[in-house]
Amino acid sequence: MTSTIRAACVIGWPVAHSRSPLIHNYWLKRYGIDGEYRREAVPPEQFAAFVRSLAARGYVGANVTLPHKEAALALAEPDERARAVGAANTLWFDRILRATNTDVEGFLDNLDACAPDWDRNVGQAVVLGAGGAARAVVYGLIGRGVERVVVANRTLDRGQALRQRFGQRVRALGWDERNAVLADSQLLVNTTTLGMAGQPDLALDVGRLPNDAVVADLIYVPLATKLLRAAQAGGLRTADGLGMLLYQARRGFALWFGTTPETTPELRALIEADISSAR
Ligand code: NAP
């Protein structure tokens, strides 16, 4: 590739469903930047070679999505955040190839935007799930001073691994105990795949949460999950997965193209329309 335009990509397997090209190409157009953002479908056995050839392929950086987020850590110099979370979703060149994890700020910035002051009196947060996204969420919550983070997960070992990684402020619970801790929790975050289109529903007694609780769901297909709709019907503040997706994209764009972009209502409407038309 000999083109002089700046190019970045999202690397995944599969990658066709990724909304990142829509987001970044919208920003490139909006800010008048001569750049391009593409999808790269790369199977796990070719991932390392692909990342090593990023510059030769003309890329200034990349997003990394499933199933490559953990493998990316070993192929670039991770910052403190990516190392702590144990996964990277953004790669960029700064003399050498560097890696970070922007899911952390995506989650927190969206929560700040949707429920300002959410962290003023969170004694306890409940995180449902203990996968890769949960690691970013728990790291972010602890960084913002949440005293206790209860992780309820179907596989108890994975919740316990989060306690080992992030320390005594994390408590691991069995999946069947999730409803019992809601009354004492000011924040609930769903990081499981339950409630996603094509997946089973998330069974949860949202009515047990305190009246001033905030509910966040990382899922963005559908846009309004049953969890979020139940929380809104109960008068609780909510933060949705699309907001997180948009906020997490900002830093990669700034690193690759030199401009910190805004998450505008117009951009949100564009992605909402794409998600709705795909269903
Ligand atoms: P993951 O590592 O595969 O974790 C999936 C989690 O869901 C695990 O805790 C798993 O429990 C749980 N789970 C799956 N099926 C379940 C069931 N039938 N009953 C109970 N628990 C079940 O996935 P991930 O990368 O963390 O992603 C999780 C979700 O977050 C996905 O929906 C993803 O799209 C979303 N996400 C959104 C954003 C955003 O920007 N909005 C960013 C990242 C991720 P076990 O440990 O027992 O298997």
Short mmCIF file of C-alpha atoms and ligand atoms in Angstrom, two decimals:
data_model
loop_
_atom_site.label_atom_id
_atom_site.label_comp_id
_atom_site.label_asym_id
_atom_site.label_seq_id
_atom_site.Cartn_x
_atom_site.Cartn_y
_atom_site.Cartn_z
CA MET A 1 0.00 0.00 0.00
CA THR A 2 1.59 3.26 -1.09
CA SER A 3 -1.28 5.64 -0.38
CA THR A 4 -0.44 8.67 1.77
CA ILE A 5 -3.79 8.80 3.55
CA ARG A 6 -3.79 7.75 7.18
CA ALA A 7 -5.55 4.44 7.65
CA ALA A 8 -6.65 2.45 10.69
CA CYS A 9 -8.72 -0.72 10.96
CA VAL A 10 -10.59 -3.02 13.30
CA ILE A 11 -9.16 -6.54 13.48
CA GLY A 12 -11.56 -9.29 14.50
CA TRP A 13 -12.79 -12.78 13.65
CA PRO A 14 -15.57 -12.40 12.66
CA VAL A 15 -15.58 -8.66 12.12
CA ALA A 16 -18.52 -7.98 9.78
CA HIS A 17 -20.80 -6.95 12.67
CA SER A 18 -18.40 -4.25 13.97
CA ARG A 19 -19.83 -0.73 14.05
CA SER A 20 -16.36 0.82 14.44
CA PRO A 21 -15.98 1.63 10.70
CA LEU A 22 -19.25 3.57 10.78
CA ILE A 23 -18.09 5.55 13.81
CA HIS A 24 -14.57 6.37 12.64
CA ASN A 25 -15.49 7.08 9.02
CA TYR A 26 -18.22 9.43 10.28
CA TRP A 27 -15.60 11.33 12.31
CA LEU A 28 -13.09 11.38 9.43
CA LYS A 29 -15.70 13.03 7.22
CA ARG A 30 -16.91 15.40 9.95
CA TYR A 31 -13.40 16.68 10.70
CA GLY A 32 -12.32 16.78 7.04
CA ILE A 33 -9.45 14.32 7.61
CA ASP A 34 -8.04 12.49 4.61
CA GLY A 35 -8.13 9.07 6.21
CA GLU A 36 -9.81 5.72 6.10
CA TYR A 37 -10.92 3.09 8.60
CA ARG A 38 -11.43 -0.50 7.44
CA ARG A 39 -12.50 -3.92 8.66
CA GLU A 40 -9.86 -6.68 8.69
CA ALA A 41 -11.11 -10.24 9.19
CA VAL A 42 -8.12 -12.08 10.66
CA PRO A 43 -8.30 -15.59 12.16
CA PRO A 44 -6.47 -16.25 15.44
CA GLU A 45 -3.60 -18.18 13.82
CA GLN A 46 -2.80 -15.21 11.56
CA PHE A 47 -3.28 -12.47 14.16
CA ALA A 48 0.34 -12.12 15.32
CA ALA A 49 1.70 -11.91 11.76
CA PHE A 50 -1.00 -9.41 10.82
CA VAL A 51 -0.17 -7.12 13.75
CA ARG A 52 3.55 -7.29 12.93
CA SER A 53 2.74 -6.17 9.40
CA LEU A 54 0.44 -3.29 10.39
CA ALA A 55 2.89 -0.54 9.36
CA ALA A 56 3.80 -2.32 6.13
CA ARG A 57 0.09 -2.47 5.32
CA GLY A 58 -0.11 1.30 5.75
CA TYR A 59 -1.89 1.38 9.09
CA VAL A 60 -1.20 3.95 11.81
CA GLY A 61 -3.03 1.80 14.32
CA ALA A 62 -5.98 -0.49 14.91
CA ASN A 63 -8.81 -1.54 17.10
CA VAL A 64 -8.75 -5.14 18.23
CA THR A 65 -11.94 -6.99 18.94
CA LEU A 66 -12.97 -10.55 19.80
CA PRO A 67 -11.24 -12.96 19.98
CA HIS A 68 -7.91 -11.06 19.85
CA LYS A 69 -8.02 -8.63 22.79
CA GLU A 70 -5.83 -10.75 25.08
CA ALA A 71 -3.39 -11.83 22.36
CA ALA A 72 -2.84 -8.17 21.44
CA LEU A 73 -1.19 -7.55 24.82
CA ALA A 74 1.79 -9.72 23.93
CA LEU A 75 2.35 -8.06 20.54
CA ALA A 76 2.63 -4.44 21.63
CA GLU A 77 3.86 -2.43 24.63
CA PRO A 78 0.81 -2.22 26.91
CA ASP A 79 0.13 0.83 29.08
CA GLU A 80 -0.74 0.44 32.76
CA ARG A 81 -4.46 0.25 31.98
CA ALA A 82 -4.20 -2.53 29.37
CA ARG A 83 -1.85 -4.48 31.61
CA ALA A 84 -4.17 -4.17 34.62
CA VAL A 85 -7.23 -5.21 32.64
CA GLY A 86 -5.34 -8.00 30.88
CA ALA A 87 -6.62 -7.04 27.44
CA ALA A 88 -6.09 -4.37 24.79
CA ASN A 89 -8.56 -2.99 22.26
CA THR A 90 -6.51 -0.15 20.74
CA LEU A 91 -3.06 -0.21 19.10
CA TRP A 92 -1.06 2.77 17.86
CA PHE A 93 2.47 3.63 16.84
CA ASP A 94 4.54 5.91 19.02
CA ARG A 95 7.96 4.88 17.68
CA ILE A 96 7.00 1.35 18.80
CA LEU A 97 3.58 -0.30 18.70
CA ARG A 98 1.66 0.49 21.90
CA ALA A 99 -1.54 -0.96 23.35
CA THR A 100 -4.24 0.40 25.61
CA ASN A 101 -7.74 -0.49 26.73
CA THR A 102 -10.37 2.17 26.03
CA ASP A 103 -13.33 0.09 27.27
CA VAL A 104 -12.48 1.45 30.73
CA GLU A 105 -13.01 5.11 29.84
CA GLY A 106 -15.83 4.22 27.45
CA PHE A 107 -17.74 2.72 30.34
CA LEU A 108 -16.92 5.53 32.81
CA ASP A 109 -17.41 8.47 30.41
CA ASN A 110 -20.79 7.12 29.37
CA LEU A 111 -21.83 6.64 32.99
CA ASP A 112 -20.71 10.20 33.79
CA ALA A 113 -22.72 11.51 30.84
CA CYS A 114 -25.89 9.53 31.59
CA ALA A 115 -25.87 9.73 35.39
CA PRO A 116 -23.74 12.67 36.56
CA ASP A 117 -22.51 12.25 40.16
CA TRP A 118 -23.24 8.51 40.07
CA ASP A 119 -20.08 7.98 42.13
CA ARG A 120 -21.00 10.38 44.90
CA ASN A 121 -22.39 7.68 47.20
CA VAL A 122 -21.76 4.26 45.70
CA GLY A 123 -20.97 2.03 48.65
CA GLN A 124 -21.51 -1.11 46.61
CA ALA A 125 -21.73 -1.89 42.91
CA VAL A 126 -22.89 -5.20 41.45
CA VAL A 127 -21.26 -6.39 38.25
CA LEU A 128 -22.99 -9.26 36.47
CA GLY A 129 -20.44 -11.34 34.54
CA ALA A 130 -16.70 -11.86 34.85
CA GLY A 131 -15.42 -11.93 31.25
CA GLY A 132 -13.18 -9.47 29.43
CA ALA A 133 -15.64 -6.57 29.57
CA ALA A 134 -16.18 -7.13 33.30
CA ARG A 135 -12.45 -6.75 33.91
CA ALA A 136 -12.49 -3.29 32.30
CA VAL A 137 -15.60 -2.31 34.28
CA VAL A 138 -14.27 -3.53 37.64
CA TYR A 139 -10.93 -1.80 37.06
CA GLY A 140 -12.75 1.42 36.22
CA LEU A 141 -15.06 1.25 39.23
CA ILE A 142 -12.21 0.64 41.66
CA GLY A 143 -10.26 3.49 40.09
CA ARG A 144 -13.21 5.79 40.72
CA GLY A 145 -13.28 4.88 44.41
CA VAL A 146 -16.20 2.43 44.63
CA GLU A 147 -15.79 0.76 48.01
CA ARG A 148 -17.14 -2.70 47.21
CA VAL A 149 -17.64 -4.39 43.86
CA VAL A 150 -19.67 -7.59 43.97
CA VAL A 151 -19.12 -9.78 40.92
CA ALA A 152 -21.89 -12.30 40.29
CA ASN A 153 -20.99 -14.83 37.64
CA ARG A 154 -22.25 -18.20 36.45
CA THR A 155 -18.73 -19.62 36.73
CA LEU A 156 -17.65 -18.72 40.25
CA ASP A 157 -13.93 -19.26 39.52
CA ARG A 158 -13.93 -16.39 37.03
CA GLY A 159 -15.38 -14.03 39.64
CA GLN A 160 -12.75 -15.17 42.11
CA ALA A 161 -10.07 -14.50 39.52
CA LEU A 162 -11.25 -10.88 39.42
CA ARG A 163 -10.79 -10.64 43.18
CA GLN A 164 -7.25 -11.96 42.77
CA ARG A 165 -6.55 -9.46 40.03
CA PHE A 166 -8.11 -6.38 41.63
CA GLY A 167 -7.97 -7.07 45.37
CA GLN A 168 -10.08 -7.18 48.49
CA ARG A 169 -12.65 -4.62 47.38
CA VAL A 170 -13.97 -7.23 44.94
CA ARG A 171 -16.24 -9.99 46.22
CA ALA A 172 -17.20 -12.97 44.07
CA LEU A 173 -20.75 -14.33 44.26
CA GLY A 174 -22.50 -17.32 42.74
CA TRP A 175 -24.96 -16.51 39.98
CA ASP A 176 -27.99 -17.60 42.06
CA GLU A 177 -27.14 -15.03 44.74
CA ARG A 178 -27.36 -12.00 42.45
CA ASN A 179 -30.81 -10.81 43.53
CA ALA A 180 -29.92 -10.93 47.24
CA VAL A 181 -27.33 -8.12 47.01
CA LEU A 182 -29.39 -5.67 44.96
CA ALA A 183 -31.03 -3.82 47.88
CA ASP A 184 -27.62 -2.64 49.12
CA SER A 185 -26.24 -1.68 45.69
CA GLN A 186 -26.34 1.79 44.19
CA LEU A 187 -25.01 0.68 40.81
CA LEU A 188 -25.74 -2.41 38.71
CA VAL A 189 -23.76 -3.25 35.55
CA ASN A 190 -24.62 -6.08 33.19
CA THR A 191 -21.52 -7.33 31.39
CA THR A 192 -22.94 -10.76 30.50
CA THR A 193 -24.30 -11.59 27.08
CA LEU A 194 -27.73 -12.25 28.60
CA GLY A 195 -30.36 -9.99 27.06
CA MET A 196 -28.46 -9.63 23.78
CA ALA A 197 -30.39 -10.38 20.58
CA GLY A 198 -30.38 -14.16 20.08
CA GLN A 199 -29.31 -14.88 23.69
CA PRO A 200 -31.46 -15.87 26.68
CA ASP A 201 -33.03 -13.13 28.81
CA LEU A 202 -31.33 -11.82 31.92
CA ALA A 203 -33.57 -12.80 34.85
CA LEU A 204 -33.15 -10.14 37.53
CA ASP A 205 -35.41 -8.56 40.13
CA VAL A 206 -34.62 -4.92 39.30
CA GLY A 207 -37.32 -3.77 41.75
CA ARG A 208 -35.02 -4.68 44.65
CA LEU A 209 -32.53 -1.91 43.78
CA PRO A 210 -32.71 1.33 45.82
CA ASN A 211 -34.71 4.19 44.24
CA ASP A 212 -31.57 6.20 43.45
CA ALA A 213 -29.66 3.31 41.87
CA VAL A 214 -28.11 3.53 38.39
CA VAL A 215 -28.31 0.63 35.93
CA ALA A 216 -25.82 0.17 33.06
CA ASP A 217 -25.97 -2.48 30.35
CA LEU A 218 -23.01 -3.09 28.01
CA ILE A 219 -25.21 -4.73 25.39
CA TYR A 220 -26.18 -2.51 22.45
CA VAL A 221 -28.14 -4.98 20.28
CA PRO A 222 -30.94 -4.35 21.13
CA LEU A 223 -30.38 -0.71 22.02
CA ALA A 224 -32.92 -0.78 24.84
CA THR A 225 -32.48 -4.09 26.62
CA LYS A 226 -35.20 -5.51 28.85
CA LEU A 227 -32.96 -4.71 31.82
CA LEU A 228 -32.74 -1.03 30.86
CA ARG A 229 -36.45 -0.83 30.13
CA ALA A 230 -37.33 -2.37 33.50
CA ALA A 231 -34.96 0.05 35.27
CA GLN A 232 -36.44 3.06 33.45
CA ALA A 233 -39.98 1.89 34.23
CA GLY A 234 -38.94 1.87 37.91
CA GLY A 235 -37.64 5.44 37.66
CA LEU A 236 -33.94 4.50 37.79
CA ARG A 237 -31.24 6.27 35.79
CA THR A 238 -29.65 4.15 33.04
CA ALA A 239 -26.58 4.06 30.77
CA ASP A 240 -26.69 1.97 27.59
CA GLY A 241 -24.11 -0.04 25.66
CA LEU A 242 -24.15 2.16 22.56
CA GLY A 243 -23.05 5.14 24.65
CA MET A 244 -20.08 3.09 25.90
CA LEU A 245 -19.20 1.98 22.38
CA LEU A 246 -19.13 5.60 21.17
CA TYR A 247 -17.09 6.90 24.10
CA GLN A 248 -14.52 4.08 23.91
CA ALA A 249 -13.83 4.96 20.26
CA ARG A 250 -12.69 8.55 20.92
CA ARG A 251 -9.14 7.97 22.14
CA GLY A 252 -8.17 5.62 19.31
CA PHE A 253 -9.32 8.23 16.80
CA ALA A 254 -7.30 10.92 18.59
CA LEU A 255 -4.19 8.70 18.66
CA TRP A 256 -4.41 7.83 14.97
CA PHE A 257 -5.75 11.01 13.41
CA GLY A 258 -4.75 13.76 15.85
CA THR A 259 -8.22 15.12 16.69
CA THR A 260 -10.32 14.27 19.74
CA PRO A 261 -13.79 13.69 18.27
CA GLU A 262 -17.21 14.35 19.78
CA THR A 263 -19.96 11.79 20.27
CA THR A 264 -22.78 13.81 18.74
CA PRO A 265 -26.52 12.97 18.64
CA GLU A 266 -26.14 12.72 14.84
CA LEU A 267 -23.50 9.99 15.17
CA ARG A 268 -25.59 8.15 17.72
CA ALA A 269 -28.62 8.31 15.40
CA LEU A 270 -26.50 6.90 12.55
CA ILE A 271 -25.48 3.85 14.58
CA GLU A 272 -28.97 3.41 16.00
CA ALA A 273 -30.36 3.33 12.46
CA ASP A 274 -27.76 0.77 11.41
CA ILE A 275 -28.51 -1.47 14.39
CA SER A 276 -32.27 -1.19 13.83
CA SER A 277 -32.01 -1.97 10.10
CA ALA A 278 -29.84 -5.05 10.76
CA ARG A 279 -32.49 -6.73 12.92
P1 NAP B 1 -17.07 -12.84 27.57
O1 NAP B 1 -15.66 -12.64 28.01
O2 NAP B 1 -17.42 -13.98 26.67
O3 NAP B 1 -17.98 -12.92 28.89
C1 NAP B 1 -19.35 -13.27 28.80
C2 NAP B 1 -19.97 -13.27 30.19
O4 NAP B 1 -21.36 -13.62 30.06
C3 NAP B 1 -19.34 -14.27 31.17
O5 NAP B 1 -19.34 -13.73 32.46
C4 NAP B 1 -20.33 -15.45 31.06
O6 NAP B 1 -20.35 -16.27 32.21
C5 NAP B 1 -21.63 -14.72 30.95
N1 NAP B 1 -22.68 -15.57 30.39
C6 NAP B 1 -22.79 -16.01 29.10
N2 NAP B 1 -23.88 -16.81 28.98
C7 NAP B 1 -24.46 -16.86 30.20
C8 NAP B 1 -25.61 -17.52 30.73
N3 NAP B 1 -26.40 -18.30 29.92
N4 NAP B 1 -25.92 -17.37 32.03
C9 NAP B 1 -25.15 -16.59 32.84
N5 NAP B 1 -24.04 -15.94 32.40
C10 NAP B 1 -23.70 -16.08 31.10
O7 NAP B 1 -17.60 -11.53 26.80
P2 NAP B 1 -17.15 -10.01 27.01
O8 NAP B 1 -16.10 -9.66 26.06
O9 NAP B 1 -16.92 -9.79 28.47
O10 NAP B 1 -18.47 -9.25 26.54
C11 NAP B 1 -19.64 -9.30 27.31
C12 NAP B 1 -20.71 -8.38 26.73
O11 NAP B 1 -20.26 -7.02 26.78
C13 NAP B 1 -21.05 -8.67 25.26
O12 NAP B 1 -22.44 -8.52 25.13
C14 NAP B 1 -20.31 -7.57 24.52
O13 NAP B 1 -20.93 -7.24 23.27
C15 NAP B 1 -20.46 -6.43 25.50
N6 NAP B 1 -19.44 -5.37 25.33
C16 NAP B 1 -19.88 -4.12 25.02
C17 NAP B 1 -18.98 -3.09 24.87
C18 NAP B 1 -19.49 -1.72 24.54
O14 NAP B 1 -18.69 -0.87 24.12
N7 NAP B 1 -20.78 -1.46 24.73
C19 NAP B 1 -17.60 -3.33 25.05
C20 NAP B 1 -17.18 -4.62 25.38
C21 NAP B 1 -18.11 -5.64 25.52
P3 NAP B 1 -19.29 -17.49 32.37
O15 NAP B 1 -18.02 -16.87 32.87
O16 NAP B 1 -19.92 -18.40 33.35
O17 NAP B 1 -19.14 -18.10 31.01
#
